Structure formats: structure tokens, C-alpha cells
XYZ file of C-alpha atoms in Angstrom:
519
model
C 0.622 108.191 -17.063
C 0.697 104.399 -17.153
C -1.222 101.399 -18.548
C -3.057 99.323 -16.286
C -0.787 97.458 -14.078
C -0.185 93.620 -13.546
C -0.830 93.269 -10.141
C -0.140 90.869 -7.111
C -0.312 86.970 -7.949
C -0.281 87.748 -11.683
C 2.703 89.992 -11.475
C 4.572 87.528 -9.527
C 3.489 84.484 -11.695
C 4.343 86.611 -14.736
C 8.093 87.276 -13.216
C 8.462 83.804 -12.364
C 7.774 82.186 -15.767
C 9.899 84.641 -17.491
C 12.893 84.092 -15.402
C 12.502 80.251 -15.266
C 12.188 80.318 -18.954
C 15.594 82.117 -19.482
C 17.095 79.734 -17.130
C 15.700 76.600 -18.957
C 16.937 77.860 -22.014
C 20.585 78.012 -21.187
C 20.688 75.068 -18.675
C 21.270 72.432 -21.484
C 24.645 74.286 -22.087
C 25.736 73.807 -18.361
C 28.761 71.393 -17.823
C 31.264 69.359 -19.626
C 28.590 67.473 -21.740
C 26.531 70.586 -22.211
C 25.128 71.250 -25.702
C 25.735 74.449 -27.923
C 23.404 76.786 -29.440
C 23.175 78.434 -32.780
C 22.279 82.236 -32.947
C 21.128 83.340 -36.060
C 20.630 87.170 -36.606
C 17.349 88.440 -38.392
C 18.511 92.007 -39.075
C 17.998 92.725 -43.127
C 21.714 93.638 -43.283
C 23.043 90.970 -41.026
C 22.119 87.370 -41.171
C 25.108 86.084 -39.625
C 25.069 82.959 -37.233
C 27.523 82.191 -34.301
C 27.598 78.970 -32.579
C 28.274 79.023 -28.822
C 27.630 77.662 -25.378
C 28.491 80.572 -23.443
C 25.725 81.940 -21.295
C 26.446 85.520 -21.336
C 26.526 85.384 -25.135
C 23.385 83.619 -25.761
C 21.590 85.792 -23.267
C 22.800 89.089 -24.634
C 21.486 88.001 -27.916
C 18.079 87.536 -27.085
C 15.467 90.019 -27.492
C 13.242 90.117 -24.243
C 10.044 91.664 -23.151
C 9.646 90.186 -19.748
C 11.056 92.513 -16.939
C 12.138 89.615 -14.540
C 13.905 87.719 -17.670
C 16.039 91.120 -18.450
C 17.283 90.659 -14.566
C 18.461 87.382 -15.236
C 20.456 88.725 -18.389
C 21.781 91.500 -16.552
C 23.424 89.393 -13.675
C 24.876 87.025 -16.286
C 26.406 90.064 -18.052
C 27.618 91.353 -14.715
C 29.247 88.030 -14.030
C 30.659 88.048 -17.241
C 32.562 91.077 -16.537
C 33.521 90.433 -13.028
C 34.979 86.953 -13.333
C 34.518 85.800 -16.867
C 33.053 82.314 -16.184
C 29.999 81.136 -14.284
C 27.593 82.950 -16.550
C 25.428 79.992 -17.242
C 25.504 78.849 -13.758
C 24.357 82.262 -12.150
C 21.151 82.120 -14.536
C 20.442 78.617 -13.835
C 20.663 78.842 -9.974
C 18.593 82.158 -10.053
C 15.731 80.130 -12.147
C 15.783 77.123 -9.712
C 15.443 79.351 -6.636
C 12.515 80.980 -8.389
C 11.084 77.498 -9.302
C 11.294 76.446 -5.577
C 9.759 79.841 -4.436
C 6.705 79.276 -6.684
C 6.149 76.196 -4.580
C 6.595 78.032 -1.524
C 3.949 80.669 -2.543
C 1.427 78.058 -3.430
C 1.762 77.027 0.096
C 0.866 80.301 1.301
C 4.203 81.260 2.785
C 4.834 84.996 2.326
C 7.674 86.298 -0.182
C 9.340 88.318 2.791
C 9.327 85.104 5.038
C 11.076 83.215 1.987
C 13.597 85.900 1.404
C 14.491 86.021 5.269
C 15.218 82.258 5.028
C 17.311 82.640 1.874
C 19.672 85.234 3.580
C 20.081 82.844 6.407
C 20.762 79.977 3.928
C 23.208 82.182 1.949
C 25.111 83.068 4.808
C 25.416 79.615 6.004
C 26.452 78.677 2.395
C 28.972 81.349 2.104
C 30.673 80.118 5.666
C 30.697 76.418 4.064
C 32.350 77.847 0.789
C 35.046 79.730 2.543
C 35.943 76.895 4.713
C 36.476 74.589 1.697
C 38.512 77.027 -0.016
C 42.395 76.361 -0.609
C 44.925 78.979 -1.058
C 48.465 77.626 -2.466
C 49.544 81.319 -3.431
C 52.711 80.890 -1.293
C 54.050 77.886 -3.169
C 54.469 79.225 -6.767
C 54.769 75.730 -8.549
C 51.734 74.530 -6.850
C 49.920 77.777 -7.626
C 50.678 77.703 -11.251
C 49.338 73.936 -11.067
C 46.108 75.363 -9.624
C 45.841 77.823 -12.160
C 46.096 75.222 -15.108
C 43.468 72.898 -13.074
C 40.949 75.972 -13.065
C 41.694 76.818 -16.708
C 41.199 73.126 -17.823
C 37.865 73.211 -15.941
C 36.768 76.285 -17.306
C 37.588 75.052 -21.102
C 36.166 71.489 -20.448
C 32.581 73.091 -21.216
C 33.569 74.941 -24.086
C 34.531 74.003 -27.884
C 38.295 73.465 -27.183
C 37.515 70.793 -24.467
C 39.366 68.035 -26.582
C 42.342 70.581 -26.526
C 41.947 71.787 -23.028
C 44.985 70.810 -21.427
C 46.835 72.859 -24.476
C 44.782 75.825 -24.202
C 44.977 75.783 -20.482
C 48.654 75.662 -20.528
C 48.594 78.555 -23.139
C 46.392 80.719 -21.138
C 48.225 80.220 -17.991
C 51.650 81.172 -19.569
C 49.949 84.367 -21.123
C 48.515 85.319 -17.636
C 51.801 84.469 -15.769
C 53.740 86.903 -17.972
C 51.575 90.032 -16.717
C 53.279 89.410 -13.506
C 50.319 90.550 -11.486
C 49.553 93.499 -13.481
C 46.223 91.524 -14.707
C 45.832 94.139 -17.663
C 44.333 91.772 -20.204
C 45.114 94.557 -22.899
C 48.743 93.154 -22.882
C 47.269 89.772 -24.096
C 46.276 90.172 -27.576
C 44.325 87.559 -29.576
C 44.810 87.300 -33.194
C 42.548 85.133 -35.282
C 43.822 83.415 -38.389
C 41.735 80.854 -40.576
C 43.350 77.761 -41.363
C 44.957 74.911 -39.606
C 43.630 73.119 -36.714
C 42.939 74.513 -33.094
C 46.074 72.591 -32.186
C 48.186 74.893 -34.496
C 47.443 77.727 -31.997
C 50.323 79.166 -29.974
C 51.563 81.768 -27.826
C 54.068 84.364 -29.407
C 56.298 86.152 -27.029
C 56.016 89.604 -28.261
C 53.148 91.867 -30.037
C 51.796 91.054 -33.333
C 50.389 93.721 -35.561
C 48.237 92.633 -38.382
C 49.261 95.506 -40.708
C 51.423 96.207 -43.707
C 54.820 97.849 -43.857
C 55.223 100.684 -46.228
C 56.497 100.146 -49.855
C 60.456 100.012 -50.245
C 60.873 100.559 -46.534
C 63.112 98.123 -44.320
C 61.094 94.968 -43.262
C 63.368 94.440 -40.000
C 64.556 96.646 -37.625
C 66.682 96.058 -34.335
C 66.728 98.336 -31.371
C 63.435 100.041 -32.578
C 62.579 103.649 -31.444
C 58.878 103.908 -31.962
C 57.024 106.926 -32.419
C 53.110 106.393 -31.873
C 50.949 108.990 -33.505
C 47.301 109.749 -34.162
C 47.634 112.504 -36.744
C 46.490 112.934 -40.280
C 49.209 112.193 -42.914
C 46.799 112.587 -46.096
C 46.978 116.259 -46.905
C 49.310 116.198 -49.635
C 46.501 116.158 -51.985
C 43.557 118.592 -52.707
C 40.397 117.004 -51.470
C 37.890 117.922 -54.429
C 35.003 116.701 -52.676
C 33.841 118.881 -50.180
C 35.811 121.870 -51.069
C 35.285 124.667 -53.532
C 38.382 126.214 -55.147
C 38.107 129.249 -57.878
C 41.163 129.815 -59.791
C 41.667 131.266 -63.358
C 44.389 128.744 -64.377
C 45.607 125.246 -63.569
C 49.082 126.510 -62.762
C 47.271 128.112 -59.686
C 45.803 124.417 -58.666
C 49.519 123.071 -59.106
C 50.746 125.919 -56.789
C 47.854 124.772 -54.336
C 49.106 121.511 -54.202
C 52.675 122.393 -54.034
C 52.005 124.236 -50.940
C 50.029 121.343 -49.438
C 52.971 119.023 -50.156
C 55.408 121.409 -48.474
C 53.528 121.523 -45.428
C 53.406 117.814 -45.484
C 57.384 117.538 -46.202
C 57.796 119.857 -42.887
C 55.589 117.878 -41.017
C 57.537 114.633 -42.004
C 60.779 116.518 -40.986
C 59.440 117.211 -37.654
C 58.485 113.513 -37.258
C 61.916 112.572 -38.281
C 63.537 115.131 -35.962
C 62.149 113.076 -32.975
C 65.159 110.238 -33.997
C 62.697 107.359 -34.189
C 63.422 104.664 -36.841
C 59.769 103.237 -36.895
C 56.417 105.543 -37.378
C 53.239 103.980 -36.447
C 50.020 106.080 -36.986
C 46.508 105.269 -36.062
C 45.324 107.015 -39.460
C 46.283 106.901 -43.065
C 49.788 107.735 -44.511
C 49.446 108.796 -48.108
C 52.155 108.307 -51.000
C 54.347 111.559 -50.314
C 54.969 111.039 -46.707
C 55.350 107.358 -47.192
C 58.203 107.869 -50.007
C 59.842 110.646 -47.623
C 60.136 107.927 -44.709
C 61.336 105.258 -47.342
C 64.296 107.737 -48.511
C 65.306 107.955 -44.636
C 65.092 104.455 -44.011
C 62.203 104.945 -41.618
C 59.489 102.086 -41.198
C 55.841 103.635 -41.646
C 52.924 101.493 -40.661
C 49.499 103.126 -41.018
C 46.201 102.525 -39.846
C 46.938 100.885 -36.682
C 43.318 101.247 -35.388
C 42.543 102.891 -32.050
C 42.686 99.516 -29.835
C 46.056 98.643 -31.735
C 47.532 102.085 -30.762
C 46.598 102.075 -27.442
C 47.723 98.623 -26.840
C 50.827 99.587 -28.396
C 51.478 102.399 -26.182
C 50.907 100.067 -23.178
C 53.257 97.337 -24.560
C 56.197 99.296 -25.724
C 56.254 102.235 -23.115
C 55.468 104.845 -25.417
C 52.651 107.527 -25.706
C 50.283 108.550 -28.754
C 51.143 111.943 -30.024
C 49.392 114.407 -32.172
C 51.672 117.347 -32.452
C 55.349 117.243 -33.147
C 56.857 120.708 -32.400
C 58.380 119.475 -28.940
C 60.303 116.252 -29.371
C 62.050 116.547 -25.832
C 58.430 116.129 -24.150
C 57.490 113.093 -26.036
C 58.166 109.523 -24.925
C 58.830 106.945 -27.615
C 58.031 103.286 -27.513
C 60.939 100.915 -27.605
C 61.430 97.313 -28.421
C 64.269 94.936 -29.620
C 63.218 93.932 -32.909
C 60.403 94.762 -35.458
C 60.103 92.240 -38.257
C 57.716 90.941 -40.791
C 56.648 87.356 -40.176
C 54.482 84.969 -41.855
C 51.293 83.186 -40.085
C 49.544 80.712 -42.473
C 49.382 82.629 -45.669
C 49.310 86.038 -44.209
C 52.058 88.625 -43.236
C 52.097 90.315 -39.813
C 54.458 92.641 -38.071
C 55.995 91.316 -34.860
C 57.475 93.204 -32.128
C 59.681 91.522 -30.250
C 61.267 92.352 -26.783
C 58.924 94.972 -25.816
C 59.803 97.906 -23.050
C 57.036 96.159 -21.163
C 58.006 92.440 -20.946
C 54.213 91.498 -20.129
C 53.130 91.593 -23.742
C 52.414 88.597 -25.815
C 49.786 87.610 -28.526
C 47.859 84.234 -28.727
C 47.372 83.181 -32.507
C 44.543 81.191 -32.732
C 44.131 78.898 -35.810
C 40.922 77.014 -36.737
C 38.779 75.569 -39.651
C 36.304 78.546 -39.934
C 35.433 81.907 -38.548
C 32.627 80.450 -36.443
C 35.186 77.953 -34.797
C 37.873 80.841 -34.399
C 35.041 83.044 -32.543
C 34.026 80.348 -30.295
C 37.500 79.561 -29.466
C 38.106 83.355 -28.780
C 35.092 83.395 -26.551
C 36.515 80.269 -24.731
C 39.997 81.661 -24.243
C 38.610 84.969 -22.986
C 36.630 83.066 -20.266
C 39.790 81.162 -19.125
C 41.900 84.500 -19.369
C 39.587 86.403 -17.244
C 38.893 83.583 -14.393
C 42.796 83.116 -14.152
C 43.250 86.899 -13.796
C 40.469 86.622 -10.903
C 42.498 83.954 -9.349
C 45.774 85.944 -9.268
C 43.824 88.624 -7.354
C 42.060 86.199 -5.072
C 44.210 83.005 -5.268
C 41.628 80.832 -3.276
C 40.516 77.532 -5.108
C 37.704 75.065 -4.462
C 36.752 71.469 -5.943
C 34.347 71.648 -8.938
C 32.304 69.017 -10.244
C 29.164 69.803 -8.162
C 31.240 69.184 -5.089
C 30.721 72.466 -3.425
C 27.073 72.718 -4.398
C 26.523 69.556 -2.248
C 28.876 70.847 0.450
C 26.891 74.182 0.735
C 23.441 72.206 0.601
C 24.057 69.757 3.253
C 25.626 72.716 5.549
C 22.405 74.409 5.052
C 20.327 71.149 5.847
C 22.263 70.938 9.220
C 21.187 74.534 10.130
C 17.499 73.962 8.923
C 17.403 71.219 11.808
C 17.751 74.134 14.409
C 15.874 76.780 12.671
C 12.321 77.417 13.975
C 9.256 78.875 11.905
C 8.617 78.942 8.102
C 11.922 80.406 7.106
C 13.279 77.088 7.649
C 11.179 75.856 4.748
C 12.866 78.638 2.735
C 16.139 77.484 3.800
C 15.523 73.905 2.775
C 14.371 75.097 -0.571
C 17.745 76.970 -1.146
C 19.441 73.923 -0.456
C 17.420 72.010 -3.114
C 17.996 74.708 -5.787
C 21.868 74.326 -4.955
C 21.624 70.513 -5.471
C 19.794 71.080 -8.740
C 23.067 72.491 -10.583
C 24.999 68.992 -10.260
C 21.675 67.144 -11.205
C 21.622 69.304 -14.439
C 25.245 68.807 -15.053
C 24.626 65.026 -14.782
C 21.391 65.140 -17.003
C 23.311 66.998 -19.788
C 25.831 64.224 -19.965
C 23.272 61.540 -20.311
C 23.496 60.036 -17.053
C 21.060 59.181 -14.384
C 21.114 62.265 -12.285
C 19.081 61.164 -9.311
C 21.430 58.190 -8.850
C 24.519 60.188 -9.101
C 23.452 63.124 -6.737
C 22.272 60.443 -4.033
C 25.519 58.839 -4.295
C 27.171 62.088 -3.991
C 25.241 63.033 -0.991
C 26.047 59.866 0.795
C 29.723 60.385 -0.118
C 29.584 63.614 1.318
C 27.756 62.528 4.479
C 30.376 59.875 5.096
C 33.130 62.590 5.293
C 34.331 62.568 1.523
C 33.918 66.395 1.286
C 36.204 66.640 -2.218
C 33.860 64.158 -3.920
C 32.164 65.410 -7.244
C 30.846 64.278 -10.568
C 33.156 62.693 -12.624
C 31.526 63.345 -16.084
C 33.608 61.492 -18.265
C 33.107 57.917 -16.464
C 29.675 58.556 -15.517
C 30.443 58.146 -11.677
C 31.479 60.280 -8.636
C 35.295 60.639 -7.806
C 37.606 62.732 -5.658
C 37.868 65.990 -7.435
C 41.467 66.682 -6.114
C 42.890 63.781 -7.595
C 40.821 64.348 -11.123
C 42.312 68.016 -10.978
C 38.883 69.471 -11.243
C 38.999 72.891 -9.551
C 37.223 76.128 -9.723
C 38.053 79.609 -8.448
C 36.507 80.588 -5.182
C 35.666 84.005 -6.413
C 33.657 82.799 -9.187
C 31.589 80.352 -7.157
C 30.998 83.114 -4.402
C 29.826 85.620 -7.167
C 27.429 82.952 -8.435
C 25.971 82.349 -4.981
C 25.565 85.937 -4.115
C 24.443 87.172 -7.424
C 21.752 84.488 -8.117
C 20.156 84.905 -4.672
C 20.128 88.344 -4.559
C 18.596 88.637 -7.929
C 15.907 85.672 -7.042
C 15.244 87.669 -3.989
C 14.500 90.830 -5.936
C 12.194 89.252 -8.389
C 10.419 87.427 -5.552
C 9.595 90.603 -3.789
C 7.595 92.037 -6.948
C 3.909 92.373 -6.721
C 3.329 95.019 -9.492
C 4.268 95.457 -13.136
C 3.928 99.086 -14.177
C 4.376 99.469 -17.773
C 5.006 103.229 -18.276
C 3.815 104.983 -21.384
C 6.127 107.600 -23.285
C 6.002 110.935 -22.099
C 3.693 113.152 -24.152
C 5.516 116.241 -25.719
C 3.435 119.322 -25.848
C 3.778 121.491 -29.024
C 5.132 118.768 -31.310
């Protein structure tokens, strides 16, 4: 049933090596001075490249065989889905915990004892983290300032770091428009090559990257929008895939005419809804397009599935496929639909949508690689901001909370008997490795900075962290370096739980494919 297993020390060593290798791969991307990676696809059909320092994107792209390494990739994906930021931190912290565990195992300390010590340390670290959190959600102006700080901190490690204040304001404005609904579908990101990153802007309304039908009005005010997912291409006989036997060409003409008549009837049913804009997910052929043109109706075709679903959300309408009961159909509404130019391209702008939360962020950039990375950076910022709106507590960044949690654990170690105290001390050392790695990535002396930081915290300056732009330590509140409490808590819990799971492994069994009888 299975191949010879990898047991005991060998299994554990294999797990540690795989997980630590993955952590070492992404740790150079950590922090505001982190480096980027080029991801090059090696498929025959796709040899494209992308340049990124987003931990989840890098880890998702790696083809892995090691089971423990896959666990690290999985926790990075979950972190990305949950809060959007901290994907590199969670993988690096898990790797550092396993590095410490390897030393303890070599000292003949049992994995269960290490796991027990880690659980105690995690509890102390969580309490310290919660005690340091600040909640300014009662004061709207102060809360908005907090959101801007969090967005700036998140974007400082991304490609857009030199325009981070601009993009942070852009992201905060977009999220504040959601008014607590936190539905990121209402924020559309449109990428248009050309110009500079600074040329990106927030469009209050909804942009659709499609074309208006020929001869139809280019601007409509007080629009009544019928959103549909229906076939509008049956005005011609599809020769391919069908067999029609006739004894004369007149019969073919009659069949075509019957098809056209059916399409005219369908168009009349659509017009009977009283709409002045018709947006279809599928194609609209020449005949229905000409009918809509005659009636002065704007028709937009090929609004793909994401587009039509998002349109339904922001205009307050519903997507319909049949048109026999106009009284049961809810149509979308907006103040104006018009064609506007962005760079060299024409797009359709829907202004004053029924759901006033909708907005579009137009990204400009020198190349598709820059735009893709800018979109990933902005997506991380939007995700972390929506998570902060749900849980408004914030903490200081710059390695401040890691030192704070490590010192709380060190104090607890002094009163903890038994070998589990060694495991707790190792947890604190792993936490201190995060600011050390951030300092190393900036080209600074990490040992000097981290010892200065520990001394500052011991002296009662619990808001001090790394000032990565001057290579010193400083007060994070004054520097405006803030992080989301929820993001840091997810990093702490996910990394320690994943490390504990890998630590408890003593067998790796590779299951052979199930034999199929009779094939």
C-alpha cells in the first residue's frame, strides 16, 4: 500500500530542512528594504515573468515536493485570504521557530515538551500583544489617520514605496467609501499601461473597459440599466455544427428570416422593460444592435462574468436571462453613463450609482510587470484596511511588538520550572529574529540595532522600533509606523500552530496510487 516510510529523526530532519529552506527563500523580501524576486514560468505555452516581493505570490508559484514546505505555503495562503498582509512574516516566523526547535531536539528535549512550552509562550505573547493594542474607532478623524498609517506601513515594503503616501490615501478613500460593508467587489482596479504610478487615481463611480455599440448614444443621464446574461447572436444560421437540407436557397432565406424575427421579438421584450441601457454578458450581433440603435438605447456587449456581477452589486439591479415578466425585474440605476478617455483608451464610466459605495482605482505604470505588482500591493493594502475596519485595534510596527512579546515571554520564563522554560525562551528568540532579519535586509548591523531596541524596551520605551530609513531606533508612534492588530495576531497564531504541527511529525509515509482492477 505504501512505500518504505521516512521515520523518526530522519522524518523530522526532512520536515525541518524543507520548512526552513522555504522561510530562507522569502526572508530577504521582508521589511521596507526587502528585495524582489523574478518568477519565471517554464511551461512551453507560458514563458512570462513577474517581479514581486509578495510572500504569498512567491510561495504559490513554487513547485514543492517536501510535505512540511507545503504547510508553510498553505499558512501563507490563509494569511493572504484572511488579512491580505503578513504573508512573508508568517512563513519566516514559522521557519525561525523550527530552527530553534532543531537546536532543542539536539539537546534531547522531547517534541511534546517543546510544543507545551510554545503554547505557554504563545499565550503570554498574545496577552502582551492585546495589552499594547490601541483602538481609536470612536474618533473618526483619528481612525482615518490610523488607517492611513497602516496602509503606508503595508505599502512601504512594496514596489510603490516611494509613492506610499499617495497610494495610502487612495486605498483609505476607497475603503471608507464602502461604509462598513467591506465588500471589495465594489472596488474595481483597472490597469492601463502608460504614464507614471503617480498618475493613478480614484474614480468615484464605476469604469467598464468595454465599447458602446455603433451609432448609439455616448452619454445617457438618469440611466435605467437592464443587466442580462442571454444569447443575442441567433440572427444568423450557424453553419458549423448544424445540418440543414433544403431544395432551394429560398428555403435558407426563410430560415434566416425566421431566426431574425425571433430576435426582433426578443429585442421588443427587452425594450418593453423601459430600459435605456442594455448590458449583456454575451455577444450582441448586428441585428439586435441595429434595433437598439433605432430606439436610442445604449447596448454594451461582452461584460464578462465578474463585470456583470459587480455591475449588479453597484447599480442595485439583478442579472436576468428571460424577459417575459418585466414586472419582476429589478433594473440598475445610475445618474450618468458616458464614454471617457484614459490615456489612449476609451472606457465607459457609470457615475452616481445606486450603491454609492462603488469606485474604481485606475492604475497607470510603465509596463505590465509594474502594473501587476502595483495591483498586488494595492490589493494587500485594501485587504488589511478592510480587516482593520472590522477589528479597529492597531499596534506599533517596526519590530516593536516582536520585542515587546519576546520580553514578556522572557519575564515568564524566570518563574517557569522544567524543560518547557527552554522552549519558551526559544519562542522569544524566534520572535526577536524578525526585527533582526528586517535590519539585515536594510544593510544595517542587526545585532547592534536589536540590542539597542531591547535596552529601550527594558527602560520603558515600549513604542520604540526600527527606523529603517535612518538605520536607528525610534518612536513608532511619532514616525507613524502602525500595523493591524488582527494581522499580527494571525501571524503569531498561524506560525506557531504550523510549527507545532511540523514538530510533532515522526513519520513521512508516501502513499502509492490505488491499483485499479480490470483496467
